[in-house]
Short mmCIF file of C-alpha atoms and ligand atoms in Angstrom, two decimals:
data_model
loop_
_atom_site.label_atom_id
_atom_site.label_comp_id
_atom_site.label_asym_id
_atom_site.label_seq_id
_atom_site.Cartn_x
_atom_site.Cartn_y
_atom_site.Cartn_z
CA UNK A 1015 27.87 -0.59 52.52
CA UNK A 1016 29.68 -3.84 51.88
CA UNK A 1017 27.62 -6.72 50.59
CA UNK A 1018 26.99 -9.21 53.36
CA UNK A 1019 26.92 -12.92 52.88
CA UNK A 1020 23.46 -14.37 53.09
CA UNK A 1021 23.53 -17.60 55.08
CA UNK A 1022 19.87 -18.58 54.86
CA UNK A 1023 16.56 -17.09 53.77
CA UNK A 1024 13.36 -18.30 55.41
CA UNK A 1025 9.75 -17.23 55.03
CA UNK A 1026 9.86 -14.32 57.48
CA UNK A 1027 13.54 -13.80 58.19
CA UNK A 1028 16.97 -13.74 56.56
CA UNK A 1029 20.22 -14.73 58.27
CA UNK A 1030 23.43 -12.95 57.28
CA UNK A 1031 27.00 -13.58 58.31
CA UNK A 1032 27.75 -11.73 61.55
CA UNK A 1033 30.60 -9.34 62.33
CA UNK A 1034 32.48 -11.95 64.39
CA UNK A 1035 32.80 -15.73 64.20
CA UNK A 1036 29.95 -17.40 66.04
CA UNK A 1037 27.52 -14.55 65.35
CA UNK A 1038 24.83 -13.95 62.74
CA UNK A 1039 22.55 -11.08 61.82
CA UNK A 1040 18.85 -11.91 61.83
CA UNK A 1041 16.81 -9.66 59.49
CA UNK A 1042 13.02 -9.50 59.94
CA UNK A 1043 11.09 -9.25 56.67
CA UNK A 1044 7.55 -7.92 56.19
CA UNK A 1045 6.57 -11.13 54.38
CA UNK A 1046 3.80 -13.16 55.92
CA UNK A 1047 3.05 -16.76 54.97
CA UNK A 1048 0.55 -19.30 56.22
CA UNK A 1049 -0.59 -22.82 55.41
CA UNK A 1050 2.91 -23.91 54.45
CA UNK A 1051 3.43 -20.80 52.29
CA UNK A 1052 0.31 -21.34 50.16
CA UNK A 1053 -0.96 -17.99 51.43
CA UNK A 1054 1.40 -15.03 51.12
CA UNK A 1055 1.34 -11.29 51.68
CA UNK A 1056 3.56 -8.38 52.54
CA UNK A 1057 2.47 -6.65 55.74
CA UNK A 1058 4.23 -3.32 55.87
CA UNK A 1059 5.96 -2.81 59.21
CA UNK A 1060 5.57 -6.37 60.51
CA UNK A 1061 9.33 -7.01 60.49
CA UNK A 1062 10.00 -3.87 62.53
CA UNK A 1063 7.42 -4.77 65.18
CA UNK A 1064 8.47 -8.41 65.43
CA UNK A 1065 12.14 -7.45 65.71
CA UNK A 1066 11.29 -5.19 68.65
CA UNK A 1067 8.86 -7.59 70.36
CA UNK A 1068 11.26 -10.51 69.99
CA UNK A 1069 14.12 -8.38 71.37
CA UNK A 1070 12.00 -7.49 74.40
CA UNK A 1071 10.88 -11.06 75.08
CA UNK A 1072 14.33 -12.62 74.58
CA UNK A 1073 15.98 -9.97 76.78
CA UNK A 1074 13.51 -10.64 79.58
CA UNK A 1075 13.94 -14.40 79.23
CA UNK A 1076 17.71 -13.97 79.40
CA UNK A 1077 17.27 -12.01 82.61
CA UNK A 1078 15.50 -14.95 84.27
CA UNK A 1079 18.15 -17.40 83.07
CA UNK A 1080 16.49 -18.82 79.95
CA UNK A 1081 19.52 -18.74 77.70
CA UNK A 1082 18.87 -17.71 74.13
CA UNK A 1083 20.59 -16.61 70.96
CA UNK A 1084 19.77 -12.90 71.23
CA UNK A 1085 22.76 -10.57 71.69
CA UNK A 1086 21.48 -7.11 70.76
CA UNK A 1087 19.21 -5.27 68.37
CA UNK A 1088 21.19 -3.49 65.67
CA UNK A 1089 18.52 -1.41 63.95
CA UNK A 1090 14.81 -1.46 63.07
CA UNK A 1091 14.90 -4.79 61.27
CA UNK A 1092 18.06 -6.52 62.43
CA UNK A 1093 19.42 -8.16 65.52
CA UNK A 1094 22.78 -9.69 66.33
CA UNK A 1095 22.44 -13.31 67.42
CA UNK A 1096 24.64 -16.24 68.39
CA UNK A 1097 25.14 -18.77 65.63
CA UNK A 1098 23.56 -22.07 66.61
CA UNK A 1099 22.94 -25.42 64.98
CA UNK A 1100 19.17 -25.45 64.73
CA UNK A 1101 17.45 -28.52 66.19
CA UNK A 1102 15.00 -29.52 63.41
CA UNK A 1103 11.96 -29.37 65.68
CA UNK A 1104 9.19 -26.88 66.34
CA UNK A 1105 8.27 -27.03 70.00
CA UNK A 1106 4.67 -25.98 70.59
CA UNK A 1107 3.26 -25.28 74.04
CA UNK A 1108 -0.47 -24.87 74.54
CA UNK A 1109 -2.63 -23.59 77.39
CA UNK A 1110 -5.95 -23.20 75.58
CA UNK A 1111 -7.34 -25.29 72.71
CA UNK A 1112 -6.90 -23.62 69.31
CA UNK A 1113 -5.64 -24.27 65.79
CA UNK A 1114 -4.48 -27.76 64.90
CA UNK A 1115 -5.04 -29.14 68.43
CA UNK A 1116 -8.68 -28.06 68.40
CA UNK A 1117 -9.08 -29.66 64.94
CA UNK A 1118 -7.23 -32.88 65.80
CA UNK A 1119 -9.21 -33.64 68.94
CA UNK A 1120 -12.48 -31.91 68.07
CA UNK A 1121 -12.18 -29.40 70.92
CA UNK A 1122 -13.93 -26.04 70.86
CA UNK A 1123 -11.47 -23.20 70.33
CA UNK A 1124 -10.99 -21.36 73.60
CA UNK A 1125 -11.41 -24.36 75.89
CA UNK A 1126 -8.91 -24.22 78.74
CA UNK A 1127 -6.66 -27.30 78.68
CA UNK A 1128 -6.41 -29.41 81.87
CA UNK A 1129 -2.70 -28.62 81.90
CA UNK A 1130 -0.13 -27.14 79.55
CA UNK A 1131 0.64 -29.50 76.68
CA UNK A 1132 3.95 -29.56 74.82
CA UNK A 1133 4.21 -31.04 71.32
CA UNK A 1134 7.07 -31.55 68.90
CA UNK A 1135 6.79 -31.10 65.14
CA UNK A 1136 9.50 -32.11 62.67
CA UNK A 1137 10.66 -28.98 60.81
CA UNK A 1138 10.22 -30.00 57.21
CA UNK A 1139 8.22 -27.84 54.79
CA UNK A 1140 7.93 -30.59 52.18
CA UNK A 1141 6.21 -32.81 54.74
CA UNK A 1142 4.16 -29.96 56.22
CA UNK A 1143 5.90 -30.10 59.64
CA UNK A 1144 4.38 -33.37 60.93
CA UNK A 1145 3.66 -33.97 64.62
CA UNK A 1146 6.26 -36.37 66.05
CA UNK A 1147 6.88 -38.23 69.31
CA UNK A 1148 10.07 -38.54 71.36
CA UNK A 1149 10.53 -42.00 69.79
CA UNK A 1150 10.83 -40.44 66.33
CA UNK A 1151 13.11 -37.71 67.62
CA UNK A 1152 15.63 -40.08 69.18
CA UNK A 1153 15.35 -42.82 66.53
CA UNK A 1154 16.04 -40.36 63.71
CA UNK A 1155 18.65 -38.57 65.80
CA UNK A 1156 17.02 -35.13 65.56
CA UNK A 1157 17.86 -34.63 69.25
CA UNK A 1158 19.25 -36.62 72.18
CA UNK A 1159 17.15 -37.63 75.19
CA UNK A 1160 18.98 -35.10 77.39
CA UNK A 1161 18.30 -32.36 74.85
CA UNK A 1162 14.61 -33.27 74.79
CA UNK A 1163 14.52 -33.00 78.60
CA UNK A 1164 16.27 -29.62 78.47
CA UNK A 1165 13.90 -28.34 75.76
CA UNK A 1166 10.85 -29.47 77.75
CA UNK A 1167 12.11 -27.78 80.93
CA UNK A 1168 12.96 -24.55 79.10
CA UNK A 1169 9.64 -24.53 77.25
CA UNK A 1170 7.73 -24.75 80.54
CA UNK A 1171 9.77 -21.88 81.97
CA UNK A 1172 9.10 -19.81 78.84
CA UNK A 1173 5.40 -20.63 79.14
CA UNK A 1174 5.20 -19.65 82.82
CA UNK A 1175 7.09 -16.44 82.25
CA UNK A 1176 5.26 -15.37 79.09
CA UNK A 1177 1.83 -16.30 80.52
CA UNK A 1178 2.54 -13.95 83.42
CA UNK A 1179 4.05 -11.23 81.27
CA UNK A 1180 1.15 -11.16 78.81
CA UNK A 1181 -1.44 -11.83 81.53
CA UNK A 1182 -0.32 -8.67 83.32
CA UNK A 1183 -1.27 -6.59 80.26
CA UNK A 1184 -4.62 -8.28 79.61
CA UNK A 1185 -3.44 -10.78 77.00
CA UNK A 1186 -3.99 -14.55 77.23
CA UNK A 1187 -1.12 -16.70 75.95
CA UNK A 1188 -3.12 -19.42 74.16
CA UNK A 1189 -0.15 -21.22 72.61
CA UNK A 1190 3.25 -20.56 71.06
CA UNK A 1191 5.98 -22.17 68.98
CA UNK A 1192 9.66 -21.96 69.81
CA UNK A 1193 12.84 -23.37 68.32
CA UNK A 1194 16.13 -24.37 69.85
CA UNK A 1195 19.72 -24.50 68.66
CA UNK A 1196 22.96 -26.06 69.84
CA UNK A 1197 25.99 -24.07 70.91
CA UNK A 1198 29.26 -25.93 71.16
CA UNK A 1199 31.84 -25.58 73.91
CA UNK A 1200 34.73 -27.94 73.29
CA UNK A 1201 33.35 -31.47 73.17
CA UNK A 1202 30.07 -30.40 74.76
CA UNK A 1203 26.99 -28.80 73.33
CA UNK A 1204 23.87 -27.43 74.96
CA UNK A 1205 20.56 -26.25 73.63
CA UNK A 1206 19.50 -22.63 73.88
CA UNK A 1207 16.38 -20.83 72.69
CA UNK A 1208 16.66 -19.50 69.12
CA UNK A 1209 14.53 -18.04 66.29
CA UNK A 1210 11.92 -15.47 67.44
CA UNK A 1211 9.02 -15.01 69.81
CA UNK A 1212 6.43 -12.65 68.34
CA UNK A 1213 2.75 -12.48 67.34
CA UNK A 1214 3.80 -14.54 64.28
CA UNK A 1215 4.66 -17.49 66.53
CA UNK A 1216 2.18 -17.11 69.42
CA UNK A 1217 -1.58 -17.06 69.79
CA UNK A 1218 -2.41 -13.99 71.83
CA UNK A 1219 -6.01 -13.19 72.74
CA UNK A 1220 -7.30 -10.10 74.48
CA UNK A 1221 -8.34 -11.53 77.85
CA UNK A 1222 -11.46 -9.38 78.16
CA UNK A 1223 -12.87 -9.83 74.65
CA UNK A 1224 -11.02 -12.91 73.23
CA UNK A 1225 -10.10 -10.76 70.24
CA UNK A 1226 -7.15 -12.28 68.39
CA UNK A 1227 -3.97 -10.17 68.39
CA UNK A 1228 -1.74 -12.54 66.41
CA UNK A 1229 -1.08 -14.19 63.07
CA UNK A 1230 -4.52 -15.81 63.00
CA UNK A 1231 -5.74 -12.36 61.86
CA UNK A 1232 -3.75 -13.00 58.68
CA UNK A 1233 -4.43 -16.75 58.42
CA UNK A 1234 -8.19 -16.25 58.80
CA UNK A 1235 -8.50 -12.93 56.91
CA UNK A 1236 -9.70 -11.05 59.98
CA UNK A 1237 -7.98 -7.80 58.91
CA UNK A 1238 -6.09 -5.27 61.05
CA UNK A 1239 -3.02 -7.49 61.33
CA UNK A 1240 -0.49 -4.72 61.88
CA UNK A 1241 -2.85 -2.85 64.19
CA UNK A 1242 -3.11 -5.97 66.36
CA UNK A 1243 0.65 -6.56 66.48
CA UNK A 1244 1.01 -2.88 67.35
CA UNK A 1245 -1.51 -3.30 70.17
CA UNK A 1246 0.64 -6.10 71.63
CA UNK A 1247 3.72 -3.85 71.50
CA UNK A 1248 1.74 -0.99 73.07
CA UNK A 1249 0.55 -3.14 75.95
CA UNK A 1250 4.09 -4.33 76.56
CA UNK A 1251 5.09 -0.68 76.79
CA UNK A 1252 7.60 -0.82 73.93
CA UNK A 1253 5.71 1.21 71.34
CA UNK A 1254 7.59 4.38 72.23
CA UNK A 1255 10.70 2.89 70.60
CA UNK A 1256 8.87 2.33 67.33
CA UNK A 1257 9.06 4.70 64.35
CA UNK A 1258 6.04 6.89 63.58
CA UNK A 1259 5.23 5.03 60.39
CA UNK A 1260 4.18 1.99 62.45
CA UNK A 1261 2.31 3.97 65.06
CA UNK A 1262 -0.83 4.55 63.03
CA UNK A 1263 -0.81 0.97 61.86
CA UNK A 1264 0.10 0.65 58.20
CA UNK A 1265 -0.82 -2.20 55.91
N1 UDP B 2339 3.17 -22.01 64.79
C1 UDP B 2339 4.23 -21.35 64.22
N2 UDP B 2339 4.77 -21.84 63.07
C2 UDP B 2339 4.32 -22.97 62.47
C3 UDP B 2339 3.23 -23.63 63.05
C4 UDP B 2339 2.68 -23.14 64.21
O1 UDP B 2339 4.70 -20.32 64.75
O2 UDP B 2339 4.87 -23.37 61.44
C5 UDP B 2339 2.58 -21.49 66.05
C6 UDP B 2339 1.19 -20.93 65.82
O3 UDP B 2339 1.26 -19.53 65.58
C7 UDP B 2339 0.53 -21.21 67.14
C8 UDP B 2339 1.19 -22.50 67.63
O4 UDP B 2339 2.42 -22.59 66.92
O5 UDP B 2339 0.81 -20.17 68.06
C9 UDP B 2339 0.37 -23.74 67.39
O6 UDP B 2339 0.01 -23.81 66.05
P1 UDP B 2339 -0.94 -24.97 65.50
O7 UDP B 2339 -0.26 -26.29 65.66
O8 UDP B 2339 -2.28 -24.83 66.13
O9 UDP B 2339 -0.99 -24.77 63.96
P2 UDP B 2339 -1.80 -23.76 63.06
O10 UDP B 2339 -3.22 -23.82 63.47
O11 UDP B 2339 -1.14 -22.45 63.31
O12 UDP B 2339 -1.54 -24.30 61.69
#
């Protein structure tokens, strides 16, 4: 196999040059990090499950007109994606109080929010991804006002769709983080959904028991991380595409 050019290596994924201009290959690693990479582990099989779950979610979002970077899955750990210019923001949407929102406002985890809340964080590891307002975003030119409007509208659509999709299989979508990127067409650019949507980037609770089926199992040392991610894939009906090694839950 020819050596591919690595474009970027993040905490959970690697981006390689794609086969055609304007494409990249996104490789899902088994590495897990939390608390700004102070906590690290290798969770065998995580990359395979997240690649498959993200493929499924992005494909379904594409089908309802939420444009995203996903083109096709190439193999167990890799997918072909459109090259985008990443907007340096993490867009978080919340339905139920948890994590940093619960801490910031002293809310009990699990409290239903009066309505869905969208927040922006500036993507900067050195600064620990600080919460920012639209004023910061436009003043520092991280995104234009129109792009913010588009991201807000798309995030709400993603939230409605995913809440229904997970709700139908007994999973509550507590919150999630998404990222956007620009694609250029002549003088114009538009923002599309990028990165991944998986149990690494969502809080997913079993609706009947409130059991956590997401990365909080790793962050909070609750154990059975891979088993929980596998349970999400099973409920979505996509476990049959997974290799046997994952099926029993390894790691
Ligand atoms: N999240 C993420 N990456 C981050 C920070 C948060 O995917 O760098 C997700 C997290 O999994 C959760 C949501 O965004 O689903 C909200 O996270 P929160 O702000 O509560 O931060 P946390 O408690 O995870 O530090």
